[in-house]
Coordinates of C-alpha atoms in Angstrom, one line a residue:
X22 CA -40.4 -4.7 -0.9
X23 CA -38.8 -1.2 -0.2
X24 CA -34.9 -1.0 0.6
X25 CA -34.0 0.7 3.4
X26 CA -30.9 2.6 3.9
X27 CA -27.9 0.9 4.5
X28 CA -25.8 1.0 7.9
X29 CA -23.0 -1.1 8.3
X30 CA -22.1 -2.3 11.2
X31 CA -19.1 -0.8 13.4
X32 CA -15.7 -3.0 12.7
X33 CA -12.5 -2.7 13.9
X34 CA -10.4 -3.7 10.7
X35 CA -7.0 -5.4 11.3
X36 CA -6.8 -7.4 8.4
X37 CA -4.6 -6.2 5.3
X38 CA -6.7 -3.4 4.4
X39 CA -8.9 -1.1 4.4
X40 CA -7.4 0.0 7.9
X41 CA -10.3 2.3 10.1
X42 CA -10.9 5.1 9.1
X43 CA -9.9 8.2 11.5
X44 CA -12.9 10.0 12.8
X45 CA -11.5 13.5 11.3
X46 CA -11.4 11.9 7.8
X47 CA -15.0 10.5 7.9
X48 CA -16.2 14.1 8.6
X49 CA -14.0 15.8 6.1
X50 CA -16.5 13.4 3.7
X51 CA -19.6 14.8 4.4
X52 CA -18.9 18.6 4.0
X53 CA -20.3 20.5 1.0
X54 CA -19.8 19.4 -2.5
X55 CA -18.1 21.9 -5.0
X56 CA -16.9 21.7 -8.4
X57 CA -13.7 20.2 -9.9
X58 CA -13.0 22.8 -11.5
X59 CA -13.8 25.9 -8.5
X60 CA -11.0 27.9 -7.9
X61 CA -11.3 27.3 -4.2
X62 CA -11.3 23.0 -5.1
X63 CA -8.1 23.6 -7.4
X64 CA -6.3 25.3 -4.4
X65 CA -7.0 22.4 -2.5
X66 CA -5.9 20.2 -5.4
X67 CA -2.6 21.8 -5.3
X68 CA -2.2 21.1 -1.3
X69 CA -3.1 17.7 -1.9
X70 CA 0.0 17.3 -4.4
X71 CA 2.3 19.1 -2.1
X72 CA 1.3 16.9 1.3
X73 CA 1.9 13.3 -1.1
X74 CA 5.4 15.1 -1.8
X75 CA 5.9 15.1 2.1
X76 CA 5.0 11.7 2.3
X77 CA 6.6 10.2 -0.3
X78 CA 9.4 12.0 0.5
X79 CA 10.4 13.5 -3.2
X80 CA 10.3 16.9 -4.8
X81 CA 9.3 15.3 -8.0
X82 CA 6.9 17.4 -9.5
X83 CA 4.4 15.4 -11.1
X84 CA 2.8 13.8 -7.8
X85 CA -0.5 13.1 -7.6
X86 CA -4.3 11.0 -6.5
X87 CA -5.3 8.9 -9.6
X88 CA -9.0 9.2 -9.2
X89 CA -9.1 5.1 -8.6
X90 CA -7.1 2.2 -6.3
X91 CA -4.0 1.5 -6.1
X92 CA -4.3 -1.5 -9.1
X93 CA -5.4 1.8 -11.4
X94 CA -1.9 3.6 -9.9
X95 CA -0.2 0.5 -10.8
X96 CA -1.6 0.3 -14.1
X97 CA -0.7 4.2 -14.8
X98 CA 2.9 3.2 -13.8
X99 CA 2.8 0.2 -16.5
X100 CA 1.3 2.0 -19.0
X101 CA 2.5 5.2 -19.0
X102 CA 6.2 3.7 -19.0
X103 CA 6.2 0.2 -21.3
X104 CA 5.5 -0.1 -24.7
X105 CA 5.0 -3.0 -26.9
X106 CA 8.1 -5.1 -27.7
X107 CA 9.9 -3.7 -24.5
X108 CA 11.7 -6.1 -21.9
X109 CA 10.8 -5.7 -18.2
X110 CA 12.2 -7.4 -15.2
X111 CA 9.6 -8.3 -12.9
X112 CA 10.6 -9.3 -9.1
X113 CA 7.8 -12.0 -7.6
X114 CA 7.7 -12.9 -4.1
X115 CA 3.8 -12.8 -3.6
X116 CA 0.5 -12.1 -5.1
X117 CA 1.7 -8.8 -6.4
X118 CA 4.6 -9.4 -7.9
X119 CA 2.1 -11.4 -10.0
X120 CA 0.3 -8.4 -10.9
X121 CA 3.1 -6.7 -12.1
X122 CA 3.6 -9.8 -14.6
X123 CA 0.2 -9.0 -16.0
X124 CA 0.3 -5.8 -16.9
X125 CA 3.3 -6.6 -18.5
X126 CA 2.2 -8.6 -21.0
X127 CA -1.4 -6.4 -21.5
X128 CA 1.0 -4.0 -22.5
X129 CA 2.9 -6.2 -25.1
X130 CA 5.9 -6.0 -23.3
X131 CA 8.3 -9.0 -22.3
X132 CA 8.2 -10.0 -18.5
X133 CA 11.7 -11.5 -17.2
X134 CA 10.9 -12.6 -14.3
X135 CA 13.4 -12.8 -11.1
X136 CA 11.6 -15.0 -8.3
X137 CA 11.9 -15.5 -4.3
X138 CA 9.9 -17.5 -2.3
X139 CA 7.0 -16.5 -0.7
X140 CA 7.7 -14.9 2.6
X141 CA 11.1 -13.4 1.7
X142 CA 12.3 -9.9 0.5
X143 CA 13.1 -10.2 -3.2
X144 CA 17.0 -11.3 -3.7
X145 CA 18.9 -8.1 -5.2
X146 CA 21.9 -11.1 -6.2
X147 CA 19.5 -12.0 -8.5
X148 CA 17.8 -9.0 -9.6
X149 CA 21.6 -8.0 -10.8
X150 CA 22.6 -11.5 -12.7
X151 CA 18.9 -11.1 -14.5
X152 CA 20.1 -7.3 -15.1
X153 CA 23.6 -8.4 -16.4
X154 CA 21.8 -11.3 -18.6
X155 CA 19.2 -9.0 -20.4
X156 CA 21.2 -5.7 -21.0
X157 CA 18.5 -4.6 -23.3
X158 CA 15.9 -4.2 -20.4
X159 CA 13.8 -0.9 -19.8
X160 CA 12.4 -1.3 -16.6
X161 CA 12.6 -3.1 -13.0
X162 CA 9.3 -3.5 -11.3
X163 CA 8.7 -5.0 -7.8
X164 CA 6.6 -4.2 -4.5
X165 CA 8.7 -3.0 -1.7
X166 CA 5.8 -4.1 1.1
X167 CA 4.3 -7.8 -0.1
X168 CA 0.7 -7.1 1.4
X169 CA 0.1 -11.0 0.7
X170 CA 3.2 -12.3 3.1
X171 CA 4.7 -9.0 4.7
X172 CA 7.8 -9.3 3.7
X173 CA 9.8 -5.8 3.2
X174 CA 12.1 -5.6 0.2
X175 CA 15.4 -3.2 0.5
X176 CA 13.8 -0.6 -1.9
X177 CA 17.5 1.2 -2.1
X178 CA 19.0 -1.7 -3.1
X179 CA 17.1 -2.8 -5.7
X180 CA 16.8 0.9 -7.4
X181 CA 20.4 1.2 -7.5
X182 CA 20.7 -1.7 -8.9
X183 CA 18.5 -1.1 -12.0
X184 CA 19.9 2.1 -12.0
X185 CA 23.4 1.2 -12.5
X186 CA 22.1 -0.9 -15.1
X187 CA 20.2 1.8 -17.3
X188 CA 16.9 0.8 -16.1
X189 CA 14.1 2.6 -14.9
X190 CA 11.7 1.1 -11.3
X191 CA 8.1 0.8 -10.9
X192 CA 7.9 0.5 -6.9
X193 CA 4.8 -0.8 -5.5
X194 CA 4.2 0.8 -2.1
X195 CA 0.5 0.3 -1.5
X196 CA 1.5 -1.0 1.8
X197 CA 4.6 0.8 2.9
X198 CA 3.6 4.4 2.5
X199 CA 2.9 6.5 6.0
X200 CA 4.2 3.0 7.5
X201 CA 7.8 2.4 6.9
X202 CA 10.4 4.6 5.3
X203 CA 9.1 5.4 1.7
X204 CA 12.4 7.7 0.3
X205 CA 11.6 8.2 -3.3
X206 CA 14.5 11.0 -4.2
X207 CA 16.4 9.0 -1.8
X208 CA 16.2 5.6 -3.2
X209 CA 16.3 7.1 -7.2
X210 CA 12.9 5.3 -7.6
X211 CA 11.3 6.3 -11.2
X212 CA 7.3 5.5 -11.0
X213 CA 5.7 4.8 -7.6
X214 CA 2.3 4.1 -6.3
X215 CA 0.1 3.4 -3.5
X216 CA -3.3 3.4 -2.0
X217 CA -5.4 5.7 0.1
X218 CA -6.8 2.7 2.9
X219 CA -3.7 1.3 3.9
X220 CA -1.4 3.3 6.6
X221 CA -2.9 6.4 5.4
X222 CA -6.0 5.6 7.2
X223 CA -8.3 6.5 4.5
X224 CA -10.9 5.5 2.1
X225 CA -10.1 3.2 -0.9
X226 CA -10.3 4.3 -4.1
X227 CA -7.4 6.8 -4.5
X228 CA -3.9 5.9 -5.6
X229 CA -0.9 8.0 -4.8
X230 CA 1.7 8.1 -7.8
X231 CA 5.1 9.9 -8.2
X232 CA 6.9 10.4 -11.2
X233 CA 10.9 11.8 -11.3
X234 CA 12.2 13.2 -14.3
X235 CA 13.4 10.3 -15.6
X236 CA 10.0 9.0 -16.4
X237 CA 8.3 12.0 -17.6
X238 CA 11.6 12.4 -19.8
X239 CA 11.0 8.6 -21.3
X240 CA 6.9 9.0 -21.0
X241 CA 7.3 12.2 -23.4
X242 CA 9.6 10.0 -26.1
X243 CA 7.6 6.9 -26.0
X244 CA 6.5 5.8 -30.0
X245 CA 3.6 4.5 -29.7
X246 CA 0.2 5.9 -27.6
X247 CA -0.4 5.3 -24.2
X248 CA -3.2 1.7 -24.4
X249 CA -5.5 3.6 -21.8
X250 CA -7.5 7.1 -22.6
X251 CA -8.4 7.3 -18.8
X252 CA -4.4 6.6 -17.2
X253 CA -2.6 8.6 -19.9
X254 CA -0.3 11.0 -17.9
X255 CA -0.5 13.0 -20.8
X256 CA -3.8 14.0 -20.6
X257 CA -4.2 13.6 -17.0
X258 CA -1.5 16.3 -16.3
X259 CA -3.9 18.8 -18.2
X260 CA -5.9 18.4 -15.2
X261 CA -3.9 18.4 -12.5
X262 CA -1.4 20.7 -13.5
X263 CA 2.4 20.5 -13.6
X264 CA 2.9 24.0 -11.9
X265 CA 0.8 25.8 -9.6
X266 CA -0.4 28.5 -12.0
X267 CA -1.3 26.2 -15.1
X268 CA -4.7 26.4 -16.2
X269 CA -6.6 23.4 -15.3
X270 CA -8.3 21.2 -18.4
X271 CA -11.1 18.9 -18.1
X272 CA -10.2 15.2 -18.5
X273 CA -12.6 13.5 -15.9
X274 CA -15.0 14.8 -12.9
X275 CA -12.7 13.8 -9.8
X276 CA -14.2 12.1 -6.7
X277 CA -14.5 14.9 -4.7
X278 CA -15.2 14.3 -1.5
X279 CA -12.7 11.6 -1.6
X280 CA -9.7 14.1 -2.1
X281 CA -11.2 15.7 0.5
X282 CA -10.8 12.5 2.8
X283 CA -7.4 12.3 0.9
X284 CA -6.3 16.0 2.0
X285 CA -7.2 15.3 5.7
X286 CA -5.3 12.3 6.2
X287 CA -2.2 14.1 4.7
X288 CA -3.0 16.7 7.1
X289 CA -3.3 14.4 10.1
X290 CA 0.2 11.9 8.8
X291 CA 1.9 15.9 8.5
X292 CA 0.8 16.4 12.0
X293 CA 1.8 13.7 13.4
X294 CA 5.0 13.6 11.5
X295 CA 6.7 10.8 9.2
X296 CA 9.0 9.8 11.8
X297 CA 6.8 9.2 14.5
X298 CA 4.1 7.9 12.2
X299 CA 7.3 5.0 11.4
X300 CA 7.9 4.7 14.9
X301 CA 4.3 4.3 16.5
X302 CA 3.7 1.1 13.9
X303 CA 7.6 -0.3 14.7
X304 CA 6.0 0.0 18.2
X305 CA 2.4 -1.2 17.4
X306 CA 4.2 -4.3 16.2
X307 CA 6.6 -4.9 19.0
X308 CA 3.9 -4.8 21.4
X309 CA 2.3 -7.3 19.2
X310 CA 4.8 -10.0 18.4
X311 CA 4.8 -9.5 21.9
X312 CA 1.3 -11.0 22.3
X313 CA 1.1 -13.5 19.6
X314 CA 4.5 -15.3 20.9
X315 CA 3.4 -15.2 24.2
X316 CA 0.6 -17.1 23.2
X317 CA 2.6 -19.7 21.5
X318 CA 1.9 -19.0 17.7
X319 CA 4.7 -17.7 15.4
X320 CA 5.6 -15.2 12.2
X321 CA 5.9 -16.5 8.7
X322 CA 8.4 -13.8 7.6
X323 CA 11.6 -13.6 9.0
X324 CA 11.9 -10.4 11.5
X325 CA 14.6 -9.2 9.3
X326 CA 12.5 -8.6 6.4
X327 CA 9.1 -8.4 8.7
X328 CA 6.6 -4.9 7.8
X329 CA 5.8 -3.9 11.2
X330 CA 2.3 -2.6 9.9
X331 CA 1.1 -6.2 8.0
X332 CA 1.7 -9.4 10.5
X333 CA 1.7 -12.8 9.0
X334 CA 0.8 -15.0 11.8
X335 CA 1.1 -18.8 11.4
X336 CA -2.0 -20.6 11.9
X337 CA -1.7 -23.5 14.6
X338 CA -1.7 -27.1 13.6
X339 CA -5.1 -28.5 13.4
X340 CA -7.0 -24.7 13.8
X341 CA -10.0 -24.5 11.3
X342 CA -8.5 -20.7 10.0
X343 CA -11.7 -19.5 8.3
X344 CA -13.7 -20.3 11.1
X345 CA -11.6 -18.8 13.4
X346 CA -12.3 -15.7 11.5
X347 CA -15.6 -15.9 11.3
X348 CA -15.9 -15.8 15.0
X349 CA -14.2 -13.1 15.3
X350 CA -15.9 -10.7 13.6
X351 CA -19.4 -12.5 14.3
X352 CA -18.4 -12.2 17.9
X353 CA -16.0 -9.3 18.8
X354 CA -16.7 -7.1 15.3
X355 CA -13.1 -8.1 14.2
X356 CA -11.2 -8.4 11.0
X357 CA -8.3 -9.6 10.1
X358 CA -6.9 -11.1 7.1
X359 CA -6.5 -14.9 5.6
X360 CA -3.5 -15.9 3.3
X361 CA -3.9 -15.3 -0.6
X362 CA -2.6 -18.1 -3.2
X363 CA -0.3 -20.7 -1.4
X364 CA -0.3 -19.0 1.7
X365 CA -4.3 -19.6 2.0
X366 CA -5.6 -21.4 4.9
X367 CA -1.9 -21.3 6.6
X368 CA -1.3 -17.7 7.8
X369 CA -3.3 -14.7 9.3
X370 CA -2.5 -12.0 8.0
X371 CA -3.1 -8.6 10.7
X372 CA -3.2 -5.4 10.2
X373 CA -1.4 -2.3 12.0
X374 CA -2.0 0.2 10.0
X375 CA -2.5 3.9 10.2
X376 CA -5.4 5.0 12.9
X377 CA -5.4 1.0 13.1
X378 CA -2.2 0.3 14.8
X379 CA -3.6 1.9 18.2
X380 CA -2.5 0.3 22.1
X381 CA -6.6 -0.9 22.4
X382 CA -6.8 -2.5 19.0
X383 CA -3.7 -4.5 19.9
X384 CA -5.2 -5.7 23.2
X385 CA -8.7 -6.5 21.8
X386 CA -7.2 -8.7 19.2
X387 CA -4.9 -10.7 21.0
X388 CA -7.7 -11.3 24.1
X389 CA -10.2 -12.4 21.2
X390 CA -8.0 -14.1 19.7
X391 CA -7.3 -16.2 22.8
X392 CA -10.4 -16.8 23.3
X393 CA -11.6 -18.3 20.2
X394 CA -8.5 -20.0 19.7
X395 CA -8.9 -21.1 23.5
X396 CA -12.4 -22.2 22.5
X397 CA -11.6 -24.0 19.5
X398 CA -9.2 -26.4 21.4
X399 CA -5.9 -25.0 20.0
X400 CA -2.8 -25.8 21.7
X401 CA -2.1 -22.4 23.0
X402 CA -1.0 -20.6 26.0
X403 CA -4.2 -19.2 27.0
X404 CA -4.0 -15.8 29.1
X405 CA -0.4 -14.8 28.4
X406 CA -1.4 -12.6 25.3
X407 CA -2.4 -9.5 26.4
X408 CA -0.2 -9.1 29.7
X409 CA 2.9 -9.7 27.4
X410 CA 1.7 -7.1 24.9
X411 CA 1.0 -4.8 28.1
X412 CA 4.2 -5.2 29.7
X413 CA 5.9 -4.0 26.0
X414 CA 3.5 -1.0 25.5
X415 CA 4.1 0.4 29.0
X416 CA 7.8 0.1 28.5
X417 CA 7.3 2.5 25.2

């Protein structure tokens, strides 16, 4: 048997990630390979670092791609910053928070956890009584954007918090970043990370991180050695360079046409701006909570603490949820998400993300959507999705 080449089908993706791709990004992949070390790649490299500044919204110098997902930037973070014996506070209000727990503990540090329920933004009234009852605590880890409920955390809050308290944060903001307000400087956040295929529209497989002074100052007096060769800031920064001029070092052969996809996106999210970038997914989602509620179905989170760019969509009462998402992308090419952990077989989750959270992907999905819940005998108002969600995009 010979194996042809591979072509996958065309997909619109509205589930919690990867989000499509834009068009300009999937060029920026295919043009000439050079060396990670050519002067002309290492310009480029120091473009890259100066558009994630934009977007995270920090002057902190030692910003950069990890050369792997956002679990690898997350694992940087952990490692890089807790040692063995250390006490960390770790907020859990979904799947991720649970993360965060793990590498706790594969770092032979101490997790105190501080738990909400699933659905709602983690509780800063408890995150202080856990910081007041464990004064010995070195860091405060938890996700600002829950990509398993899509529930929004007050990021501010919560830093100041640990700050006040002598503690450095580990932000998780896979989710939230070129989708909500991410404010590192702002919000005094110490180590944060993301990924590349959420609201940045790109491929996976790169992980935006940001480091203030803070960290670098406690990564430099650490006692024992970084667990991971690959993650250690140390070594990675002979690479990427702290300033512009430094001479680069080889550490590991980056992915790169990758950072090329990386670079474009930056360029397209500077383009359009941060603030409108915000905006167009706050109105992406208006347009359709719109839709959905004209339709009958509901949100899990409340709208207080509701991410505009990940919808958690409660599945009607007798709907077979796995099957309704098979049909939809066996029938209209159409992904969207299921629940993770306790939330699975009782949510949707949708995605608006980045080149995603468009007027036509909106109307698509709710009319297919109608129809196969329509089809499937759902108790639904059939019809009233998309001229709802209509009605709210023309007045925006």
């Amino acid at each position: 048997m010979t194996t042809q080449s591979f072509h996958p089908p065309e997909r619109t993706l509205m589930g919690p990630g990867p989000s499509d791709v834009h068009p300009r990004i999937l060029e920026a992949l295919s043009r000439p390979t050079i060396g990670h070390l050519d002067p002309v790649f290492v310009e480029m490299m120091e473009e890259v670092k100066g558009l994630l500044q934009y977007a995270f919204r920090t002057e902190n110098r030692l910003t950069l791609p990890v050369s792997a997902p956002g679990s690898a930037g997350m694992e940087m973070c952990f490692v890089n910053l807790v040692e063995p014996g250390d006490q960390v506070i770790v907020c859990k209000n979904g799947v991720f928070g649970n993360r965060m727990q793990e590498n706790v503990e594969r770092c032979g540090a101490t997790p105190i956890l501080v738990e909400d329920e699933w659905g709602s933004p983690v509780d800063p009234a408890k995150l202080e009584e856990a910081l007041k009852a464990n004064p010995d605590a070195k860091v405060v880890a938890f996700v600002h954007a829950e990509t398993s409920t899509g529930a929004q955390s007050d990021a501010a809050t919560l830093c100041r918090l640990a700050r006040e308290h002598g503690c450095l944060t580990i932000v998780d903001t896979v989710t939230s970043l070129g989708g909500t307000p991410v404010e590192v400087d702002a919000w005094g956040a110490d180590a944060v990370y993301s990924g590349t295929q959420k609201c940045l529209s790109c491929t996976p497989g790169i992980s935006p991180v940001s480091f203030s002074e803070r960290a670098v100052q406690a990564i430099g007096n650490r006692k024992t050695k970084v667990q991971s060769w690959f993650l250690d800031l140390n070594l990675v920064m002979g690479y990427w360079g702290g300033d512009g001029g430094a001479k680069r070092a080889y550490h590991h052969t980056a992915p790169i046409n990758p950072l090329y996809a990386l670079h474009e996106a930056l360029v397209i999210l500077q383009e359009e701006g941060l603030e409108n970038a915000w905006a167009r997914h706050a109105r992406m989602h208006e347009a359709l909570k719109a839709g959905i509620e004209a339709m009958g179905l509901s949100f899990f989170v409340d709208e207080a603490h509701r991410l505009p760019q990940l919808n958690s969509v409660t599945v009607p009462e007798g709907v077979d949820e796995a099957r309704v998402r098979s049909r939809l992308l066996e029938q209209y090419n159409l992904e969207i998400g299921a629940g993770l952990g306790p939330m699975a077989g009782k949510i949707w989750r949708i995605g608006l993300m980045g080149h995603s959270a468009n007027a036509t992907n909106i109307l698509n999905c709710l009319g297919a959507l109608d129809a196969v819940l329509s089809d499937e005998g759902a108790t639904i108002h059939s019809g009233r999705a998309v001229p709802a969600a209509m009605a709210k995009l023309g007045n925006g």
